[in-house]
Coordinates of C-alpha atoms and ligand atoms in Angstrom, one line a residue:
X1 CA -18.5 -2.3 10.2
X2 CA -20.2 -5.5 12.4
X3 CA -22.8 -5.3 10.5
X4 CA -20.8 -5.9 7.5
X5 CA -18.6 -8.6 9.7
X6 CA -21.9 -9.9 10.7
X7 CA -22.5 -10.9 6.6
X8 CA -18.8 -11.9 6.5
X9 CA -19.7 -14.4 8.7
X10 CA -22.5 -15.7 7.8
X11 CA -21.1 -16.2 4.1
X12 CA -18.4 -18.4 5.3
X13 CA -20.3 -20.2 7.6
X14 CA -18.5 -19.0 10.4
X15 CA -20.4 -18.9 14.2
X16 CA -21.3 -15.3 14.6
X17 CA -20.2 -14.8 18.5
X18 CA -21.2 -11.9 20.9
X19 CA -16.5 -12.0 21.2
X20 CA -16.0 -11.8 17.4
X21 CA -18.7 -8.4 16.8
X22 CA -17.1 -6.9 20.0
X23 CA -14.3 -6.9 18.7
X24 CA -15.0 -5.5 15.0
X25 CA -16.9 -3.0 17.4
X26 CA -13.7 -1.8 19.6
X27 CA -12.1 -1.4 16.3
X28 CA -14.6 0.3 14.2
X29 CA -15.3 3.0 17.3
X30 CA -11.5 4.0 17.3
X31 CA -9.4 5.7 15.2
X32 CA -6.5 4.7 16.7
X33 CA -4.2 1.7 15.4
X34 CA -4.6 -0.4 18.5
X35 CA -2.8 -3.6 19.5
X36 CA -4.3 -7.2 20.2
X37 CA -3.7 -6.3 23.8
X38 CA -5.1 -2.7 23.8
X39 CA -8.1 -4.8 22.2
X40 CA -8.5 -7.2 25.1
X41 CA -8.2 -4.4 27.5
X42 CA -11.2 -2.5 26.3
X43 CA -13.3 -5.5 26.2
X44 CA -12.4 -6.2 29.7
X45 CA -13.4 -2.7 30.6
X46 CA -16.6 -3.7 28.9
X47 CA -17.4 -6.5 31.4
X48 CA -16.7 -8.9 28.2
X49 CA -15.1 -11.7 28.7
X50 CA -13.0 -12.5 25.4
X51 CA -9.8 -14.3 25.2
X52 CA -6.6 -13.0 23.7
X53 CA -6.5 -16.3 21.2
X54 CA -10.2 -15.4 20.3
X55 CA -8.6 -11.9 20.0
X56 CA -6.3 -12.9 17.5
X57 CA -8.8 -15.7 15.7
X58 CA -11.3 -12.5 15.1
X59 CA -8.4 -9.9 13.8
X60 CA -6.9 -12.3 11.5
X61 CA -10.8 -13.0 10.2
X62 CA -11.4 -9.1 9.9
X63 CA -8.1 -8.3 8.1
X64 CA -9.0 -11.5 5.3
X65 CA -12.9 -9.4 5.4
X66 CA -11.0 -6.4 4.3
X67 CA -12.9 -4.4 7.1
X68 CA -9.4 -3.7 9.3
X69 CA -5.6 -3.7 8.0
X70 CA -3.0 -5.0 10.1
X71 CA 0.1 -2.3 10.6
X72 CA 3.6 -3.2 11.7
X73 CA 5.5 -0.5 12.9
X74 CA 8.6 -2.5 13.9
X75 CA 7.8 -2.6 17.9
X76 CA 7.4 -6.4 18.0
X77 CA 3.6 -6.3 17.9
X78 CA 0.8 -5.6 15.3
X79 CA -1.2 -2.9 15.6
X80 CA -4.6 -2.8 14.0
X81 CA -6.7 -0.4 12.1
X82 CA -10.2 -0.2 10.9
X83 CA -10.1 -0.3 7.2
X84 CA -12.7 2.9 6.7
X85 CA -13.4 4.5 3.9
X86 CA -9.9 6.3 4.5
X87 CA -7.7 6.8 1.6
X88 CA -4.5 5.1 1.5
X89 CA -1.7 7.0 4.1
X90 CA 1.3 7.2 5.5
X91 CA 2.0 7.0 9.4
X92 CA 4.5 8.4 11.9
X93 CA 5.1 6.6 15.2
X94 CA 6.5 7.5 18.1
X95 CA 9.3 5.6 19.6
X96 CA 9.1 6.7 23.0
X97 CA 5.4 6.8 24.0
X98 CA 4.0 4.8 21.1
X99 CA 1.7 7.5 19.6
X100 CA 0.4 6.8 15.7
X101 CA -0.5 10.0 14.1
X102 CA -1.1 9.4 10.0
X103 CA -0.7 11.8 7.4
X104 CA -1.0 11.4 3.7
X105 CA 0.9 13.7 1.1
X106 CA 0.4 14.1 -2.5
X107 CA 4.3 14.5 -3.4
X108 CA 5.0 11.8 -2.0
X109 CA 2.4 9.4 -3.9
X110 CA 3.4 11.5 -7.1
X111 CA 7.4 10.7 -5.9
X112 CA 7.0 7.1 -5.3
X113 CA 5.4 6.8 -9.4
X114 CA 8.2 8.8 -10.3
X115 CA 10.6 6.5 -8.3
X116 CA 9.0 3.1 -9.5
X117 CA 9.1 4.4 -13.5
X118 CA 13.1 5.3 -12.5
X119 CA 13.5 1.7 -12.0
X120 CA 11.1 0.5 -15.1
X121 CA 8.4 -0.2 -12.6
X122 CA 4.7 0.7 -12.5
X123 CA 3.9 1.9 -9.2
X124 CA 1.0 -0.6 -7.2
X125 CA 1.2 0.4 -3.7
X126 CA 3.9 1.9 -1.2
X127 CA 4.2 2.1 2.4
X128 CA 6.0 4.6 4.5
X129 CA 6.6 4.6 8.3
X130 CA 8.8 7.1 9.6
X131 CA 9.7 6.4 13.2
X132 CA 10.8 9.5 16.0
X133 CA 9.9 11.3 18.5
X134 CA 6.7 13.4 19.0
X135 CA 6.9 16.9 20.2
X136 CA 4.7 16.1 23.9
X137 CA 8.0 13.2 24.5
X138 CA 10.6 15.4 23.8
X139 CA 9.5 18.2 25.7
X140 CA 9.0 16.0 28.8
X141 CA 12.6 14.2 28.0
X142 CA 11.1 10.5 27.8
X143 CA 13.3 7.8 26.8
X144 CA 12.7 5.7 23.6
X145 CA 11.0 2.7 24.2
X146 CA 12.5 0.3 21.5
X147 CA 14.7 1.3 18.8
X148 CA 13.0 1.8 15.5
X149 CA 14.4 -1.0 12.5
X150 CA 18.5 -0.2 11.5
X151 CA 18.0 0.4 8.1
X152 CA 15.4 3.3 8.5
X153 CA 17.6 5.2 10.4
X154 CA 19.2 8.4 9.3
X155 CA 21.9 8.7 6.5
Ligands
LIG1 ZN1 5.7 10.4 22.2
LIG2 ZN1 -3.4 4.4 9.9

């Protein structure tokens, strides 16, 4: 993936920076959705000094690359994810600890195209979070963290 940002770069006549491939690298080494913060941490464990509005600049500049997707899960942050070669799917995320885990289900993507021809549509793209409370949380009794968006909740 930075080599790949690397070309993005040079394309649009953009400064290629030691801070902007560090941070296509952080992302591109996890598989975790990670936050701008989370970002700036693990450079700062890397002796790398990059600030959180160079942060930003360089996500904003990998999500228009197409080489990371930006995910907001309702917690009053983005989170970030590197694009892969991962199929499209679905996430769950934990309201007390903050854990992402993804999934990806054929009924539902055959549901949703059913759904949209319902309502005389033709199905493009969907997007399902479904917020709770991961098994590790509940069996140690944590408290949610933030409250997930009203009109998820339950029926
Ligand atoms: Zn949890
Ligand atoms: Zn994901």
């Amino acid at each position: 993936m930075t080599e790949t940002f690397r070309a993005y770069l040079r394309e649009h006549n953009l400064p290629i920076t030691a801070q902007r491939l560090a941070v296509a690298e952080v992302l591109a080494e996890s598989a975790r959705h990670l936050s701008a913060e989370e970002i700036a941490r693990e450079l700062s464990t890397r002796r790398l000094r990059v600030g959180t509005a160079t942060v930003y600049r360089t996500l904003e500049l990998l999500v228009k690359s197409g080489l990371v997707v930006e995910r907001d899960f309702s917690e009053g942050f983005r989170r970030y994810e590197s694009a892969r070669d991962a199929p499209h799917h679905e996430h769950l995320i934990c309201t007390r600890c903050g854990e992402v885990r993804e999934f990806r289900d054929e009924r539902l993507e055959r549901m949703t195209t059913l759904l949209a021809e319902t309502h005389g549509y033709v199905r493009q793209s969907h997007r399902l979070v479904i917020h709770g409370t991961c098994d590790d949380c509940r069996q140690r009794g944590v408290r949610p963290a933030y409250s997930p968006p009203r009109a998820a909740g339950p029926a």
